[in-house]
């Protein structure tokens, strides 16, 4: 089908009147806007889960197996207000071990990554080591830690460090590798070389991956720590949150067991919130993560 | 415009390695760039024009011949040869427009007040004052390119290198950018080396045009734009050089080319 370019019939300019009474901007109803807030939707999920729990508890009516939500919250409040055996002390104990292991693990992961980014053999080392140890849960090296370091704080920190290193190193390495050739070349164009190039171009360029790695490293370390505290606490009778849960189970204080688990989950959620906040202020703000 | 050349490329042969082979991308290229010139390096893909620019940028060293800037051999990348790339990700995403323009000046130890004044001045020159506090991902392709140009010029480099900067932009934006670049270059008296595959772009922007041909990359012509009576004539001549090797089947053996 061909159209003659100067055929006037094919050059119609429609005389469209400006429409009246058409709202080009319409307000969205407050309910829909409320529903669009992530926190609101998530709070609803929590409420629904708690409701199901409460109904299940009442229906089974076996408080030693499944205490009700209210009993659990009551136990949680008591544990947090108790004078001599306060849950807060257990939490502080766990957080000290967790942050020490996570901190050391992050530094080790950073060194491994810099080694891997700068040398071929370092890359091979990191890839081989991580693929070999990836299927191994950190708690599985507890027997070794027990032999080498005995039942001690050092063992706990060793295992939380171990649990941190690999997820963080893998993510950092992938992040560094993912920084575009152009961005690297831009950094060199500014005269940056070596470590200053790494610090000023590669690290911020890899930040989305680094954040993911830190997040996974921390939760991995936290999981390992709780499991470890359950094992070690049984031997020495002291420890952090994991031991709290174990000890309350032995005392048949079942609402307190649930309270301890709720506390563990709450701490996990707080970590998640902190990471989400940091991401919101950095990589999301910069359009590096959507 | 002074008589002494600012940038001198003398018999430079540049090669790079892939996994399988060593590729001679530029073969014995020689030319000079004077202060205030707008030198266009024109050629089709694979003619070695970008490799040549990378060598001037200091990312590749010639295996033979020399590249000197203000009499000193180019050894490594540096901010005296600021580069504007084609890619949209040449701005640091974690810095705002103003910070992006400021950053290389800060790294080079330019005093804070001076750097800030220059950043504001060049951001204004490219018409982005209102977007100065935005992050790159909030900008259009054309705006990002303006920031890259402002960042390059604010450094007052000996020479500004541009690697097909406008090729990824839409036609309208490209035309606007070409005219803005001409105006900026006139205002600042900057020296520009600009790589392009577009004959019309070279004719609009260049004060001198070098035409390259591939296999291996060689300079086929070095044209002083002011010698041509009209742009049409210039384009006709340049087109002729660019398409010169369409018909003859050139031998791709490097050694024989060199002997000629």
Coordinates of C-alpha atoms in Angstrom, one line a residue:
Chain A
X1 CA 0.0 0.0 0.0
X2 CA 1.6 3.2 -1.0
X3 CA 0.4 6.7 -0.4
X4 CA 1.1 9.6 -2.6
X5 CA 3.1 12.1 -0.4
X6 CA 1.2 15.1 -1.6
X7 CA -2.2 13.7 -1.6
X8 CA -4.1 16.2 0.6
X9 CA -6.5 13.5 1.7
X10 CA -3.8 12.0 3.7
X11 CA -2.9 15.1 5.7
X12 CA -5.9 15.5 7.8
X13 CA -5.4 17.6 11.0
X14 CA -8.3 16.8 13.2
X15 CA -10.1 19.7 14.9
X16 CA -10.4 18.2 18.3
X17 CA -12.3 20.3 20.9
X18 CA -10.7 20.6 24.3
X19 CA -12.6 18.2 26.6
X20 CA -14.6 19.7 29.4
X21 CA -15.2 18.2 32.9
X22 CA -12.4 15.7 32.5
X23 CA -10.3 15.3 35.6
X24 CA -6.7 14.7 34.5
X25 CA -5.6 14.3 38.1
X26 CA -7.7 12.1 40.3
X27 CA -7.1 11.4 44.0
X28 CA -6.5 7.8 45.0
X29 CA -8.7 6.6 47.9
X30 CA -7.0 6.7 51.4
X31 CA -7.6 2.9 51.8
X32 CA -5.7 2.1 48.7
X33 CA -2.9 4.4 49.7
X34 CA -2.7 2.7 53.1
X35 CA -2.5 -0.7 51.4
X36 CA 0.5 0.5 49.4
X37 CA 2.5 1.1 52.5
X38 CA 4.8 -1.9 53.0
X39 CA 4.8 -1.7 56.8
X40 CA 1.0 -1.8 56.9
X41 CA 0.8 -4.9 54.8
X42 CA 3.6 -6.6 56.8
X43 CA 2.0 -5.8 60.1
X44 CA -1.2 -7.4 58.8
X45 CA 0.7 -10.5 57.9
X46 CA 2.1 -10.7 61.5
X47 CA -1.4 -10.2 63.0
X48 CA -2.8 -13.0 60.8
X49 CA 0.0 -15.4 61.8
X50 CA -0.6 -14.6 65.5
X51 CA -4.3 -15.1 65.0
X52 CA -3.7 -18.5 63.5
X53 CA -1.4 -19.4 66.3
X54 CA -3.9 -18.3 68.9
X55 CA -6.7 -20.3 67.3
X56 CA -4.5 -23.4 67.0
X57 CA -3.5 -23.1 70.7
X58 CA -7.0 -22.8 71.9
X59 CA -8.2 -25.6 69.6
X60 CA -5.5 -28.1 70.6
X61 CA -5.7 -26.9 74.2
X62 CA -2.3 -28.4 75.2
X63 CA -0.4 -25.5 76.7
X64 CA 2.7 -27.7 77.2
X65 CA 3.0 -28.3 73.5
X66 CA 1.6 -25.0 72.1
X67 CA 1.1 -22.2 74.5
X68 CA -1.3 -19.4 73.5
X69 CA 0.0 -16.1 72.1
X70 CA -1.0 -14.2 75.3
X71 CA 0.8 -16.7 77.6
X72 CA 3.9 -16.4 75.4
X73 CA 3.8 -12.6 75.4
X74 CA 3.3 -12.7 79.2
X75 CA 6.3 -15.0 79.5
X76 CA 8.3 -12.6 77.3
X77 CA 7.4 -9.7 79.5
X78 CA 8.3 -11.6 82.7
X79 CA 11.6 -12.7 81.2
X80 CA 12.5 -9.1 80.3
X81 CA 11.5 -7.7 83.7
X82 CA 12.8 -10.5 85.9
X83 CA 15.4 -9.4 88.4
X84 CA 17.9 -12.2 88.7
X85 CA 17.5 -14.2 85.4
X86 CA 16.7 -11.5 82.9
X87 CA 16.4 -12.3 79.2
X88 CA 18.3 -9.1 78.3
X89 CA 21.5 -10.6 79.8
X90 CA 21.2 -13.6 77.4
X91 CA 20.6 -11.2 74.5
X92 CA 23.6 -9.1 75.4
X93 CA 25.7 -12.3 75.7
X94 CA 24.6 -13.5 72.2
X95 CA 25.1 -10.1 70.6
X96 CA 28.7 -9.8 71.9
X97 CA 29.6 -13.1 70.4
X98 CA 27.7 -12.4 67.2
X99 CA 29.2 -9.0 66.6
X100 CA 32.7 -10.2 67.4
X101 CA 32.5 -13.1 65.0
X102 CA 30.7 -11.1 62.3
X103 CA 33.3 -8.3 62.6
X104 CA 36.3 -10.6 62.3
X105 CA 34.6 -12.6 59.6
X106 CA 33.9 -9.5 57.5
X107 CA 37.5 -8.3 57.8
X108 CA 38.8 -11.8 56.8
X109 CA 36.3 -11.9 53.9
X110 CA 37.5 -8.4 52.8
X111 CA 41.1 -9.5 52.8
X112 CA 40.3 -12.7 50.9
X113 CA 38.3 -10.7 48.3
X114 CA 41.1 -8.2 47.7
X115 CA 43.5 -11.1 47.3
X116 CA 41.1 -12.8 44.9
X117 CA 40.4 -9.6 42.9
X118 CA 44.1 -8.9 42.4
X119 CA 45.6 -12.3 41.7
X120 CA 44.6 -15.2 39.6
X121 CA 45.7 -17.7 42.3
X122 CA 43.7 -15.7 44.9
X123 CA 40.6 -16.1 42.7
X124 CA 41.2 -19.8 42.4
X125 CA 41.7 -20.1 46.2
X126 CA 38.5 -18.3 47.0
X127 CA 36.4 -20.1 44.4
X128 CA 37.7 -23.5 45.5
X129 CA 37.4 -22.9 49.2
X130 CA 33.9 -21.4 49.0
X131 CA 32.5 -24.2 46.8
X132 CA 34.1 -26.8 49.1
X133 CA 32.7 -25.3 52.3
X134 CA 29.4 -23.9 51.0
X135 CA 27.4 -27.1 51.7
X136 CA 28.9 -27.4 55.2
X137 CA 26.8 -25.8 57.9
X138 CA 29.0 -23.8 60.3
X139 CA 27.8 -25.8 63.3
X140 CA 29.3 -28.9 61.6
X141 CA 32.8 -27.7 62.4
X142 CA 31.9 -27.5 66.1
X143 CA 33.7 -30.9 66.8
X144 CA 36.9 -29.4 65.4
X145 CA 36.5 -26.1 67.3
X146 CA 35.9 -28.3 70.4
X147 CA 39.2 -30.1 69.8
X148 CA 41.2 -27.1 69.0
X149 CA 39.8 -24.4 71.3
X150 CA 37.7 -26.4 73.8
X151 CA 34.4 -25.1 75.2
X152 CA 35.2 -21.4 75.3
X153 CA 34.3 -18.1 74.0
X154 CA 37.1 -18.6 71.4
X155 CA 35.2 -21.6 70.0
X156 CA 32.0 -19.5 69.7
X157 CA 33.8 -16.6 67.9
X158 CA 35.6 -19.1 65.7
X159 CA 32.4 -20.6 64.5
X160 CA 30.5 -17.3 64.0
X161 CA 33.5 -16.0 62.1
X162 CA 33.5 -19.1 59.9
X163 CA 29.7 -18.7 59.3
X164 CA 30.3 -15.0 58.2
X165 CA 33.4 -15.4 56.0
X166 CA 32.0 -17.4 53.0
X167 CA 28.7 -15.7 52.2
X168 CA 30.4 -12.3 52.6
X169 CA 33.5 -13.1 50.6
X170 CA 31.5 -14.7 47.7
X171 CA 29.2 -11.6 47.5
X172 CA 32.0 -9.1 47.7
X173 CA 34.0 -10.9 45.1
X174 CA 31.0 -11.0 42.7
X175 CA 30.3 -7.4 43.4
X176 CA 33.9 -6.3 42.6
X177 CA 33.8 -8.3 39.4
X178 CA 30.5 -6.7 38.5
X179 CA 31.8 -3.2 38.5
X180 CA 31.7 -2.1 34.9
X181 CA 34.8 -1.7 32.7
X182 CA 33.7 1.9 32.1
X183 CA 33.6 2.8 35.8
X184 CA 37.0 1.2 36.4
X185 CA 38.4 3.1 33.4
X186 CA 36.8 6.4 34.7
X187 CA 38.6 5.8 38.1
X188 CA 41.9 5.3 36.4
X189 CA 41.3 8.4 34.3
X190 CA 41.0 10.4 37.5
X191 CA 44.5 9.1 38.3
X192 CA 43.3 6.5 40.9
X193 CA 45.4 3.3 41.2
X194 CA 45.8 0.3 43.5
X195 CA 44.1 0.6 46.9
X196 CA 42.7 4.1 46.4
X197 CA 41.1 2.8 43.2
X198 CA 39.6 -0.1 45.2
X199 CA 38.4 2.2 48.0
X200 CA 37.0 4.9 45.8
X201 CA 35.6 3.1 42.8
X202 CA 35.3 -0.7 43.4
X203 CA 33.9 -0.7 46.9
X204 CA 31.1 1.9 46.3
X205 CA 30.5 0.3 42.9
X206 CA 30.1 -3.1 44.5
X207 CA 28.0 -1.9 47.4
X208 CA 24.8 -3.5 46.4
X209 CA 26.5 -6.9 46.5
X210 CA 28.5 -6.1 49.6
X211 CA 25.2 -5.2 51.4
X212 CA 23.6 -8.5 50.3
X213 CA 26.7 -10.4 51.5
X214 CA 26.8 -8.7 54.9
X215 CA 23.1 -9.4 55.3
X216 CA 23.6 -13.1 54.5
X217 CA 26.7 -13.3 56.6
X218 CA 25.1 -11.9 59.7
X219 CA 22.0 -14.1 59.5
X220 CA 24.2 -17.2 58.8
X221 CA 26.3 -16.3 61.8
X222 CA 23.2 -15.7 64.0
X223 CA 21.8 -19.1 63.1
X224 CA 25.1 -20.8 63.8
X225 CA 25.4 -19.0 67.1
X226 CA 21.9 -20.0 68.3
X227 CA 22.5 -23.6 67.5
X228 CA 25.9 -23.5 69.1
X229 CA 24.6 -22.0 72.3
X230 CA 22.1 -24.8 72.6
X231 CA 24.9 -27.3 72.4
X232 CA 27.5 -25.5 74.5
X233 CA 25.0 -24.2 77.1
X234 CA 24.0 -27.8 77.9
X235 CA 27.6 -28.5 78.9
X236 CA 28.5 -25.3 80.9
X237 CA 25.0 -24.1 81.9
X238 CA 25.5 -20.5 80.7
X239 CA 25.2 -18.8 77.4
X240 CA 23.1 -16.6 75.3
X241 CA 19.7 -16.8 73.7
X242 CA 20.1 -20.3 72.4
X243 CA 20.8 -21.5 75.9
X244 CA 17.9 -19.6 77.3
X245 CA 15.5 -21.5 75.0
X246 CA 17.2 -24.9 75.9
X247 CA 17.2 -24.2 79.6
X248 CA 13.5 -23.1 79.7
X249 CA 12.6 -26.3 77.8
X250 CA 14.4 -28.4 80.4
X251 CA 12.5 -26.5 83.1
X252 CA 9.3 -27.2 81.2
X253 CA 8.6 -23.4 81.1
X254 CA 7.1 -23.8 77.6
X255 CA 5.7 -20.3 77.2
X256 CA 9.3 -19.0 78.0
X257 CA 10.6 -21.3 75.2
X258 CA 8.3 -19.7 72.8
X259 CA 9.2 -16.3 74.2
X260 CA 12.8 -17.0 73.5
X261 CA 12.1 -18.0 70.0
X262 CA 10.0 -14.9 69.5
X263 CA 12.9 -12.8 70.8
X264 CA 15.3 -14.5 68.3
X265 CA 12.9 -13.8 65.5
X266 CA 12.5 -10.2 66.6
X267 CA 16.2 -9.7 66.7
X268 CA 16.4 -11.1 63.1
X269 CA 13.7 -8.7 62.0
X270 CA 15.6 -5.7 63.7
X271 CA 18.8 -6.7 61.7
X272 CA 16.7 -6.9 58.6
X273 CA 15.3 -3.5 59.3
X274 CA 18.7 -1.9 59.9
X275 CA 20.0 -3.3 56.6
X276 CA 16.9 -2.2 54.8
X277 CA 17.4 1.3 56.2
X278 CA 21.0 1.4 55.1
X279 CA 20.1 0.2 51.6
X280 CA 17.3 2.8 51.4
X281 CA 19.8 5.6 52.2
X282 CA 22.5 4.3 49.9
X283 CA 22.2 1.9 47.0
X284 CA 18.5 2.5 46.5
X285 CA 18.8 6.2 46.7
X286 CA 21.6 6.0 44.1
X287 CA 19.5 3.8 41.7
X288 CA 22.0 0.9 42.0
X289 CA 19.3 -1.4 43.4
X290 CA 15.6 -1.4 42.6
Chain B
X1 CA 46.5 28.8 18.7
X2 CA 50.2 28.3 19.1
X3 CA 52.4 26.6 16.6
X4 CA 53.9 23.9 18.9
X5 CA 51.9 20.7 18.9
X6 CA 50.3 19.8 22.2
X7 CA 49.8 16.2 21.4
X8 CA 52.1 14.2 19.1
X9 CA 51.6 10.7 17.9
X10 CA 54.7 9.5 16.0
X11 CA 54.6 6.2 14.1
X12 CA 52.5 4.6 16.9
X13 CA 51.7 0.9 16.5
X14 CA 49.2 -0.3 19.0
X15 CA 48.1 -3.8 19.6
X16 CA 46.0 -5.7 22.1
X17 CA 45.6 -9.3 23.1
X18 CA 42.5 -11.5 23.0
X19 CA 42.5 -15.0 24.3
X20 CA 43.5 -16.4 20.9
X21 CA 45.6 -13.8 19.3
X22 CA 47.4 -10.5 19.3
X23 CA 45.7 -7.9 17.2
X24 CA 47.4 -5.0 15.6
X25 CA 44.7 -2.4 15.9
X26 CA 46.7 0.7 14.8
X27 CA 49.6 0.6 12.4
X28 CA 52.2 3.4 12.4
X29 CA 49.9 6.3 13.0
X30 CA 51.4 9.8 13.0
X31 CA 49.7 13.1 13.6
X32 CA 49.8 16.2 15.7
X33 CA 47.2 18.1 17.7
X34 CA 47.6 21.8 18.3
X35 CA 46.1 23.8 21.2
X36 CA 42.5 24.7 20.6
X37 CA 42.0 22.2 17.8
X38 CA 39.0 19.9 17.5
X39 CA 40.5 16.7 16.0
X40 CA 38.1 14.1 14.7
X41 CA 39.3 10.6 14.3
X42 CA 36.9 9.1 11.8
X43 CA 36.5 5.6 10.6
X44 CA 34.3 2.6 10.4
X45 CA 34.1 0.0 13.2
X46 CA 37.3 -2.0 13.5
X47 CA 39.5 0.7 12.1
X48 CA 41.4 1.1 15.4
X49 CA 40.1 4.6 16.2
X50 CA 38.9 3.8 19.7
X51 CA 42.2 1.9 20.3
X52 CA 44.1 4.9 19.3
X53 CA 42.1 7.0 21.7
X54 CA 42.7 4.5 24.5
X55 CA 46.4 4.8 23.8
X56 CA 46.3 8.6 24.0
X57 CA 44.3 8.0 27.3
X58 CA 47.2 5.9 28.6
X59 CA 45.3 2.6 28.8
X60 CA 47.5 1.0 26.1
X61 CA 51.1 1.7 25.4
X62 CA 52.3 1.7 21.8
X63 CA 54.5 -1.3 21.0
X64 CA 56.4 0.9 18.5
X65 CA 56.5 4.7 18.0
X66 CA 55.6 7.3 20.6
X67 CA 52.7 9.3 22.0
X68 CA 53.7 12.5 23.7
X69 CA 51.7 15.2 25.5
X70 CA 53.4 18.5 26.0
X71 CA 56.7 16.8 25.2
X72 CA 56.3 14.1 27.8
X73 CA 55.5 10.5 26.8
X74 CA 52.1 9.2 27.9
X75 CA 52.6 6.3 30.3
X76 CA 49.4 5.8 32.1
X77 CA 45.8 7.2 32.4
X78 CA 45.6 10.6 34.0
X79 CA 43.4 13.6 34.6
X80 CA 45.3 15.8 32.1
X81 CA 43.5 13.7 29.5
X82 CA 39.9 13.6 30.8
X83 CA 37.8 11.2 28.8
X84 CA 34.1 11.4 27.9
X85 CA 32.9 7.9 27.1
X86 CA 29.9 6.7 25.2
X87 CA 28.4 4.6 28.1
X88 CA 25.6 5.9 30.3
X89 CA 27.4 4.5 33.4
X90 CA 30.4 6.8 33.2
X91 CA 29.1 8.9 36.1
X92 CA 29.6 7.6 39.6
X93 CA 26.1 6.6 40.6
X94 CA 26.7 7.3 44.3
X95 CA 27.5 10.9 43.7
X96 CA 25.2 13.8 42.7
X97 CA 25.7 15.8 39.5
X98 CA 27.7 18.4 41.4
X99 CA 29.7 15.8 43.3
X100 CA 30.5 14.0 40.1
X101 CA 31.9 17.2 38.5
X102 CA 33.7 18.1 41.8
X103 CA 35.3 14.7 42.4
X104 CA 38.2 14.6 40.0
X105 CA 39.1 18.1 40.9
X106 CA 39.2 17.2 44.6
X107 CA 41.3 14.1 43.8
X108 CA 43.8 16.3 42.0
X109 CA 44.1 18.6 45.0
X110 CA 42.5 21.7 43.5
X111 CA 41.5 24.1 46.3
X112 CA 38.0 23.6 47.6
X113 CA 36.7 27.0 46.8
X114 CA 38.2 27.0 43.3
X115 CA 36.8 23.5 42.6
X116 CA 33.4 24.4 43.8
X117 CA 33.3 27.6 41.7
X118 CA 34.4 25.7 38.6
X119 CA 31.9 22.9 39.2
X120 CA 29.0 25.4 39.5
X121 CA 30.3 27.3 36.5
X122 CA 30.5 24.3 34.2
X123 CA 27.2 22.8 35.4
X124 CA 25.7 26.1 34.5
X125 CA 27.4 26.1 31.1
X126 CA 25.8 22.7 30.3
X127 CA 22.4 24.0 31.6
X128 CA 22.1 21.6 34.5
X129 CA 22.1 24.0 37.5
X130 CA 18.6 22.9 38.5
X131 CA 19.6 19.2 38.4
X132 CA 22.9 19.7 40.3
X133 CA 21.7 17.8 43.4
X134 CA 20.2 14.9 41.5
X135 CA 21.8 11.5 41.2
X136 CA 22.7 10.1 37.7
X137 CA 19.9 7.6 37.6
X138 CA 17.4 10.4 37.7
X139 CA 18.8 12.0 34.6
X140 CA 18.1 11.3 30.9
X141 CA 20.8 10.1 28.6
X142 CA 21.5 13.5 27.2
X143 CA 21.7 15.0 30.7
X144 CA 24.2 12.4 31.8
X145 CA 26.3 13.2 28.7
X146 CA 26.2 16.9 29.6
X147 CA 27.5 16.0 33.1
X148 CA 30.3 14.0 31.7
X149 CA 31.3 16.9 29.4
X150 CA 31.1 19.3 32.3
X151 CA 33.2 17.0 34.4
X152 CA 35.8 16.7 31.7
X153 CA 36.0 20.4 30.9
X154 CA 36.0 21.6 34.5
X155 CA 39.3 19.8 35.0
X156 CA 40.7 22.1 32.3
X157 CA 42.6 19.1 30.9
X158 CA 45.4 19.5 28.3
X159 CA 43.2 17.7 26.0
X160 CA 39.6 16.3 26.3
X161 CA 39.2 12.9 24.8
X162 CA 35.8 11.8 23.5
X163 CA 35.0 8.3 22.4
X164 CA 31.9 8.4 20.2
X165 CA 30.1 10.2 23.0
X166 CA 26.9 11.0 21.2
X167 CA 26.4 7.7 19.3
X168 CA 24.0 6.3 21.8
X169 CA 21.8 9.4 21.9
X170 CA 18.7 9.9 19.9
X171 CA 19.1 12.0 16.7
X172 CA 17.6 15.2 18.1
X173 CA 19.6 15.1 21.3
X174 CA 22.7 14.3 19.3
X175 CA 22.3 17.4 17.2
X176 CA 21.8 19.6 20.3
X177 CA 24.8 18.1 22.0
X178 CA 27.0 18.7 18.9
X179 CA 26.1 22.4 18.9
X180 CA 26.5 22.7 22.7
X181 CA 29.9 21.1 22.4
X182 CA 31.0 23.5 19.7
X183 CA 29.8 26.5 21.8
X184 CA 31.6 25.2 24.9
X185 CA 34.8 24.5 23.1
X186 CA 34.7 28.0 21.7
X187 CA 34.1 29.5 25.1
X188 CA 36.8 27.5 26.8
X189 CA 39.4 27.2 24.0
X190 CA 39.7 23.5 24.9
X191 CA 41.6 21.0 22.8
X192 CA 39.4 18.1 21.8
X193 CA 40.2 14.7 20.3
X194 CA 36.9 13.1 19.2
X195 CA 36.3 9.6 17.8
X196 CA 33.3 9.1 15.6
X197 CA 32.1 6.8 12.8
X198 CA 29.7 9.5 11.5
X199 CA 31.0 11.6 8.6
X200 CA 28.4 14.3 9.1
X201 CA 29.3 14.6 12.8
X202 CA 33.0 14.9 12.0
X203 CA 32.2 17.6 9.4
X204 CA 30.1 19.6 11.9
X205 CA 32.5 19.3 14.8
X206 CA 36.0 19.0 13.5
X207 CA 38.6 21.6 12.8
X208 CA 40.7 18.7 11.6
X209 CA 39.7 15.3 10.5
X210 CA 41.8 12.1 10.4
X211 CA 40.3 9.3 8.4
X212 CA 41.3 5.7 9.3
X213 CA 40.9 2.5 7.5
X214 CA 40.8 -1.0 9.0
X215 CA 43.1 -4.1 8.8
X216 CA 45.3 -2.8 10.1
X217 CA 44.1 0.5 11.4
X218 CA 45.9 3.1 9.4
X219 CA 45.5 6.8 8.8
X220 CA 44.3 7.4 5.3
X221 CA 43.9 11.1 5.3
X222 CA 44.5 14.1 7.6
X223 CA 42.3 17.0 6.5
X224 CA 42.4 20.6 7.6
X225 CA 38.7 21.5 7.6
X226 CA 39.4 25.3 7.1
X227 CA 40.8 24.5 3.6
X228 CA 37.4 23.4 2.3
X229 CA 35.2 25.9 0.7
X230 CA 32.0 24.3 1.9
X231 CA 30.8 21.6 4.2
X232 CA 29.3 19.7 1.3
X233 CA 32.7 19.6 -0.4
X234 CA 34.3 18.4 2.8
X235 CA 31.8 15.6 3.2
X236 CA 32.2 14.6 -0.4
X237 CA 36.0 14.3 0.0
X238 CA 35.8 12.5 3.4
X239 CA 33.2 10.1 2.1
X240 CA 35.5 9.4 -0.8
X241 CA 38.3 8.5 1.6
X242 CA 36.1 6.4 3.9
X243 CA 34.7 4.3 1.0
X244 CA 38.0 4.2 -0.9
X245 CA 38.9 0.6 0.2
X246 CA 35.4 -0.8 -0.4
X247 CA 36.4 -2.3 -3.7
X248 CA 40.0 -3.4 -3.5
X249 CA 40.6 -6.6 -1.6
X250 CA 43.3 -5.6 0.8
X251 CA 45.8 -8.1 2.0
X252 CA 45.5 -8.5 5.7
X253 CA 49.2 -9.6 6.3
X254 CA 50.6 -7.0 8.5
X255 CA 54.3 -7.3 7.6
X256 CA 53.6 -6.6 3.9
X257 CA 51.6 -3.5 4.7
X258 CA 54.5 -2.2 6.7
X259 CA 57.0 -2.7 4.0
X260 CA 55.0 -0.6 1.6

